[in-house]
Amino acid sequence: MTTTFLQLVEQLSPSDLVARIQQDAQSVGLNTDALPRLAQLLADHPTVGEKVKQLAAQADAASGGDEITGLQLFLSSVAADRASIELFSAAAMWAIILVAGRPSPPAPYARLDQLMARLPEDELPAVERAITDPLVRGLLNTPEGEDPLTAVEIAGILEGKRDAAAGRFRDFQNVEDLIADLHARAAGGKPE
Amino acid sequence: MILRQTERFLKAYASLTADEQRQVDTRLRLLAEDPRHPSLRAQKWAEDIWYARASRDIRLFYEVHEDHYLLVDMGHHDIERSK
């Protein structure tokens, strides 16, 4: 794959961006209900597109040209920039599509060996991510009949994991203390 | 077992109605008491992410660690309502 994430962003107008996400999302059975809101957001706020390009350029420069790495960095920077949840959700959806849309090897090891031997070296980071990233593995391994995560749920999980990594959490030994804290802080407005 | 509440979890909780919050409270008590309680309908979604159902369409996402549960997020399994 030779197209970097930045090139993809630069090539697409806001309407094409939404259409591309919709097409790819539907091809892998993801929920596209957020797309009308994303389209409206881009139409109402033209500067959002410029902000996306700015963040994508920074991610692209730091990724060494790898599309998946660039997209991961982009998602992190979008989140850090407190961009809208719609935009973040769409980007998260795209990240999953890029990985999940690639051919996944069958289980037999002989077949895996054959595939590995033919695998271009620049595809290795994406394959490694598909194998090791718990969110991507979860998406690929969701049992039949079980609803997959939506893009909003994925974005929420990533935000929660970032909170934990950054120390934005409270510990409770007793569940009643936890519930009391949730009630008090939820009623009191925004988290501290 | 320590229950570790993230800011994201709190924000999601605050967005629920009072009735929905009560449903979540019930599930949190069950989780603390017995993470394998059948009412939770807990599923291991990925290597470190579990989810339990608080209602027909509200799912709680958490991680199970050696000494704590990390309460990561919750919300409606419905992209429009969870915004």
Short mmCIF file of C-alpha atoms in Angstrom, two decimals:
data_model
loop_
_atom_site.label_atom_id
_atom_site.label_comp_id
_atom_site.label_asym_id
_atom_site.label_seq_id
_atom_site.Cartn_x
_atom_site.Cartn_y
_atom_site.Cartn_z
CA MET A 1 0.00 0.00 0.00
CA THR A 2 1.59 3.22 -1.10
CA THR A 3 -1.00 5.81 -0.11
CA THR A 4 -0.28 7.49 3.19
CA PHE A 5 -3.01 8.56 5.51
CA LEU A 6 -2.28 12.24 4.83
CA GLN A 7 -2.61 11.67 1.10
CA LEU A 8 -5.97 10.06 1.65
CA VAL A 9 -7.17 13.01 3.72
CA GLU A 10 -5.87 15.53 1.20
CA GLN A 11 -7.41 13.73 -1.74
CA LEU A 12 -10.91 13.71 -0.34
CA SER A 13 -13.36 16.57 -0.10
CA PRO A 14 -15.60 16.53 2.99
CA SER A 15 -18.44 14.96 1.02
CA ASP A 16 -16.12 12.40 -0.57
CA LEU A 17 -14.63 11.69 2.85
CA VAL A 18 -18.04 10.81 4.20
CA ALA A 19 -18.87 8.76 1.10
CA ARG A 20 -15.59 6.87 1.35
CA ILE A 21 -16.12 6.07 5.01
CA GLN A 22 -19.68 5.00 4.35
CA GLN A 23 -18.69 2.72 1.49
CA ASP A 24 -15.85 1.11 3.43
CA ALA A 25 -17.86 0.82 6.62
CA GLN A 26 -20.75 -0.88 4.89
CA SER A 27 -18.37 -3.30 3.19
CA VAL A 28 -17.35 -4.66 6.58
CA GLY A 29 -20.74 -4.31 8.22
CA LEU A 30 -20.02 -1.40 10.53
CA ASN A 31 -22.64 1.03 11.78
CA THR A 32 -22.85 4.16 9.64
CA ASP A 33 -25.53 6.01 11.55
CA ALA A 34 -23.06 8.75 12.57
CA LEU A 35 -22.19 9.71 9.02
CA PRO A 36 -25.02 12.20 8.40
CA ARG A 37 -23.89 14.11 11.47
CA LEU A 38 -20.29 13.99 10.30
CA ALA A 39 -21.35 15.37 6.92
CA GLN A 40 -23.29 18.16 8.60
CA LEU A 41 -20.36 18.93 10.87
CA LEU A 42 -17.98 19.26 7.94
CA ALA A 43 -20.49 21.38 6.03
CA ASP A 44 -21.10 23.71 8.95
CA HIS A 45 -17.49 24.08 10.01
CA PRO A 46 -15.09 24.28 7.07
CA THR A 47 -12.16 24.82 9.41
CA VAL A 48 -12.62 21.29 10.70
CA GLY A 49 -11.28 20.04 7.39
CA GLU A 50 -8.19 22.22 7.74
CA LYS A 51 -7.69 21.02 11.29
CA VAL A 52 -7.88 17.43 10.10
CA LYS A 53 -5.21 18.13 7.50
CA GLN A 54 -2.97 19.81 10.05
CA LEU A 55 -3.22 16.91 12.48
CA ALA A 56 -2.87 14.37 9.68
CA ALA A 57 0.30 16.09 8.44
CA GLN A 58 1.84 15.91 11.90
CA ALA A 59 0.86 12.25 12.26
CA ASP A 60 2.11 11.44 8.79
CA ALA A 61 5.51 13.01 9.44
CA ALA A 62 5.89 11.01 12.64
CA SER A 63 4.69 7.74 11.16
CA GLY A 64 7.45 7.21 8.63
CA GLY A 65 4.84 7.01 5.90
CA ASP A 66 3.03 3.99 7.30
CA GLU A 67 -0.71 4.46 6.82
CA ILE A 68 -1.85 2.57 9.88
CA THR A 69 0.72 4.13 12.18
CA GLY A 70 -0.18 7.54 10.78
CA LEU A 71 -3.83 6.92 11.43
CA GLN A 72 -3.14 5.78 14.98
CA LEU A 73 -1.13 8.92 15.65
CA PHE A 74 -3.85 11.00 14.02
CA LEU A 75 -6.50 9.49 16.27
CA SER A 76 -4.41 10.24 19.31
CA SER A 77 -3.86 13.84 18.25
CA VAL A 78 -7.53 14.34 17.42
CA ALA A 79 -8.44 13.09 20.87
CA ALA A 80 -5.82 15.26 22.53
CA ASP A 81 -7.12 18.24 20.59
CA ARG A 82 -10.60 17.56 21.92
CA ALA A 83 -12.05 17.48 18.42
CA SER A 84 -15.69 16.56 18.11
CA ILE A 85 -16.78 13.06 18.96
CA GLU A 86 -18.31 12.74 15.52
CA LEU A 87 -14.98 13.33 13.84
CA PHE A 88 -13.16 11.08 16.23
CA SER A 89 -15.72 8.33 15.77
CA ALA A 90 -15.44 8.50 12.02
CA ALA A 91 -11.66 8.33 12.23
CA ALA A 92 -11.83 5.41 14.63
CA MET A 93 -14.18 3.65 12.25
CA TRP A 94 -11.76 4.25 9.42
CA ALA A 95 -8.85 2.90 11.43
CA ILE A 96 -10.68 -0.33 12.01
CA ILE A 97 -11.77 -0.57 8.40
CA LEU A 98 -8.22 -0.18 7.15
CA VAL A 99 -7.09 -3.11 9.23
CA ALA A 100 -10.19 -5.28 9.15
CA GLY A 101 -10.54 -4.81 5.42
CA ARG A 102 -7.29 -6.60 4.76
CA PRO A 103 -7.31 -10.31 4.04
CA SER A 104 -7.05 -12.27 7.27
CA PRO A 105 -5.14 -15.54 7.04
CA PRO A 106 -6.84 -18.83 7.88
CA ALA A 107 -5.73 -20.78 10.89
CA PRO A 108 -3.58 -23.63 9.50
CA TYR A 109 0.06 -22.85 10.16
CA ALA A 110 1.23 -24.10 6.75
CA ARG A 111 -1.03 -21.58 5.09
CA LEU A 112 0.22 -18.90 7.46
CA ASP A 113 3.80 -19.73 6.56
CA GLN A 114 2.99 -19.34 2.87
CA LEU A 115 1.32 -16.01 3.45
CA MET A 116 4.12 -14.74 5.64
CA ALA A 117 6.68 -15.62 2.99
CA ARG A 118 4.77 -13.55 0.44
CA LEU A 119 4.05 -10.64 2.75
CA PRO A 120 5.70 -7.36 1.74
CA GLU A 121 7.83 -5.99 4.55
CA ASP A 122 5.94 -2.70 4.61
CA GLU A 123 2.75 -4.61 5.43
CA LEU A 124 4.22 -6.07 8.61
CA PRO A 125 3.21 -3.21 10.94
CA ALA A 126 -0.42 -3.52 9.87
CA VAL A 127 -0.37 -7.30 10.29
CA GLU A 128 1.29 -6.99 13.69
CA ARG A 129 -1.41 -4.56 14.74
CA ALA A 130 -4.16 -6.88 13.52
CA ILE A 131 -2.60 -9.71 15.53
CA THR A 132 -1.72 -7.86 18.70
CA ASP A 133 -4.15 -4.96 19.09
CA PRO A 134 -6.91 -6.15 21.42
CA LEU A 135 -9.53 -3.88 19.91
CA VAL A 136 -8.83 -5.02 16.37
CA ARG A 137 -8.69 -8.66 17.46
CA GLY A 138 -11.95 -8.23 19.25
CA LEU A 139 -13.59 -6.83 16.16
CA LEU A 140 -12.28 -9.64 14.00
CA ASN A 141 -13.16 -12.31 16.55
CA THR A 142 -16.59 -11.13 17.63
CA PRO A 143 -18.73 -14.26 17.94
CA GLU A 144 -21.44 -14.73 15.37
CA GLY A 145 -24.69 -13.29 16.58
CA GLU A 146 -22.99 -10.89 18.97
CA ASP A 147 -23.29 -7.23 18.09
CA PRO A 148 -19.95 -5.70 17.18
CA LEU A 149 -18.84 -2.49 18.82
CA THR A 150 -19.95 0.72 17.22
CA ALA A 151 -17.46 3.45 16.36
CA VAL A 152 -18.75 5.47 19.32
CA GLU A 153 -18.15 2.55 21.67
CA ILE A 154 -14.63 2.07 20.31
CA ALA A 155 -13.91 5.76 20.76
CA GLY A 156 -15.24 5.60 24.32
CA ILE A 157 -13.12 2.59 25.20
CA LEU A 158 -10.02 4.27 23.83
CA GLU A 159 -10.80 7.41 25.85
CA GLY A 160 -11.27 5.34 29.01
CA LYS A 161 -7.99 3.54 28.46
CA ARG A 162 -6.25 6.88 27.94
CA ASP A 163 -7.79 8.16 31.18
CA ALA A 164 -6.39 5.15 33.03
CA ALA A 165 -2.95 5.55 31.48
CA ALA A 166 -2.91 9.25 32.36
CA GLY A 167 -3.99 8.69 35.96
CA ARG A 168 -7.46 10.18 35.45
CA PHE A 169 -9.25 7.70 37.70
CA ARG A 170 -10.46 7.09 41.25
CA ASP A 171 -10.07 3.85 43.19
CA PHE A 172 -12.72 2.41 45.48
CA GLN A 173 -12.52 -0.54 47.82
CA ASN A 174 -16.27 -0.62 48.29
CA VAL A 175 -18.82 -0.62 45.49
CA GLU A 176 -21.26 1.50 47.51
CA ASP A 177 -18.61 4.21 47.82
CA LEU A 178 -18.10 4.04 44.07
CA ILE A 179 -21.82 4.37 43.38
CA ALA A 180 -22.16 7.24 45.84
CA ASP A 181 -19.27 9.01 44.13
CA LEU A 182 -20.81 8.47 40.70
CA HIS A 183 -24.12 9.92 41.86
CA ALA A 184 -22.53 12.90 43.55
CA ARG A 185 -20.23 13.81 40.70
CA ALA A 186 -22.78 13.10 37.96
CA ALA A 187 -25.25 15.36 39.73
CA GLY A 188 -22.62 18.02 40.30
CA GLY A 189 -21.78 18.55 36.66
CA LYS A 190 -18.54 17.89 34.90
CA PRO A 191 -15.85 15.63 36.36
CA GLU A 192 -13.11 17.31 38.30
CA MET B 1 -10.96 -6.12 44.60
CA ILE B 2 -10.45 -2.44 43.85
CA LEU B 3 -12.91 -0.75 41.48
CA ARG B 4 -11.12 1.85 39.37
CA GLN B 5 -13.43 4.44 37.86
CA THR B 6 -12.12 6.42 34.87
CA GLU B 7 -13.24 9.93 34.00
CA ARG B 8 -14.75 8.56 30.79
CA PHE B 9 -16.85 6.13 32.82
CA LEU B 10 -18.12 8.98 34.98
CA LYS B 11 -18.99 11.13 31.97
CA ALA B 12 -20.90 8.26 30.41
CA TYR B 13 -22.71 7.61 33.70
CA ALA B 14 -23.68 11.27 33.97
CA SER B 15 -25.28 11.14 30.53
CA LEU B 16 -27.74 8.42 31.58
CA THR B 17 -31.23 8.94 32.95
CA ALA B 18 -31.91 8.29 36.63
CA ASP B 19 -33.55 4.95 35.80
CA GLU B 20 -30.63 3.92 33.66
CA GLN B 21 -28.19 4.94 36.39
CA ARG B 22 -30.06 2.69 38.82
CA GLN B 23 -29.73 -0.19 36.36
CA VAL B 24 -26.01 0.45 36.12
CA ASP B 25 -25.73 0.64 39.92
CA THR B 26 -27.30 -2.81 40.18
CA ARG B 27 -24.86 -4.25 37.68
CA LEU B 28 -21.90 -2.63 39.41
CA ARG B 29 -22.93 -4.31 42.66
CA LEU B 30 -23.15 -7.65 40.86
CA LEU B 31 -19.79 -7.09 39.23
CA ALA B 32 -18.17 -6.36 42.57
CA GLU B 33 -19.86 -9.35 44.17
CA ASP B 34 -19.37 -11.91 41.41
CA PRO B 35 -18.02 -10.97 37.97
CA ARG B 36 -19.36 -14.26 36.62
CA HIS B 37 -22.92 -13.63 37.78
CA PRO B 38 -25.24 -14.77 34.95
CA SER B 39 -27.29 -11.59 35.10
CA LEU B 40 -24.30 -9.64 33.90
CA ARG B 41 -24.15 -11.66 30.69
CA ALA B 42 -20.45 -10.83 30.72
CA GLN B 43 -18.54 -11.43 27.53
CA LYS B 44 -14.85 -11.19 26.89
CA TRP B 45 -14.83 -8.96 23.86
CA ALA B 46 -11.09 -8.68 23.39
CA GLU B 47 -7.99 -9.80 25.22
CA ASP B 48 -8.34 -7.22 27.94
CA ILE B 49 -11.84 -5.81 27.42
CA TRP B 50 -14.98 -7.32 28.89
CA TYR B 51 -18.49 -6.05 28.65
CA ALA B 52 -21.61 -6.65 30.67
CA ARG B 53 -25.15 -5.62 29.97
CA ALA B 54 -26.86 -3.19 32.32
CA SER B 55 -30.05 -3.25 30.27
CA ARG B 56 -31.21 -4.34 26.87
CA ASP B 57 -29.04 -1.77 25.16
CA ILE B 58 -26.62 -0.38 27.77
CA ARG B 59 -23.25 -2.06 27.90
CA LEU B 60 -20.50 -1.62 30.49
CA PHE B 61 -16.91 -2.02 29.34
CA TYR B 62 -14.22 -2.98 31.80
CA GLU B 63 -10.88 -4.63 32.18
CA VAL B 64 -10.08 -7.35 34.70
CA HIS B 65 -6.68 -6.96 36.34
CA GLU B 66 -5.04 -8.92 39.09
CA ASP B 67 -5.93 -6.43 41.80
CA HIS B 68 -8.61 -4.22 40.27
CA TYR B 69 -11.41 -3.86 37.79
CA LEU B 70 -10.89 -0.92 35.46
CA LEU B 71 -14.27 0.62 34.58
CA VAL B 72 -13.51 1.94 31.12
CA ASP B 73 -16.77 3.10 29.57
CA MET B 74 -20.47 2.47 29.26
CA GLY B 75 -23.29 3.55 27.01
CA HIS B 76 -26.12 2.68 24.73
CA HIS B 77 -25.32 0.18 22.04
CA ASP B 78 -26.81 2.65 19.62
CA ILE B 79 -24.60 5.14 17.85
CA GLU B 80 -27.15 7.94 17.78
CA ARG B 81 -28.30 7.79 21.39
CA SER B 82 -24.78 7.41 22.78
CA LYS B 83 -23.64 10.84 21.59
#
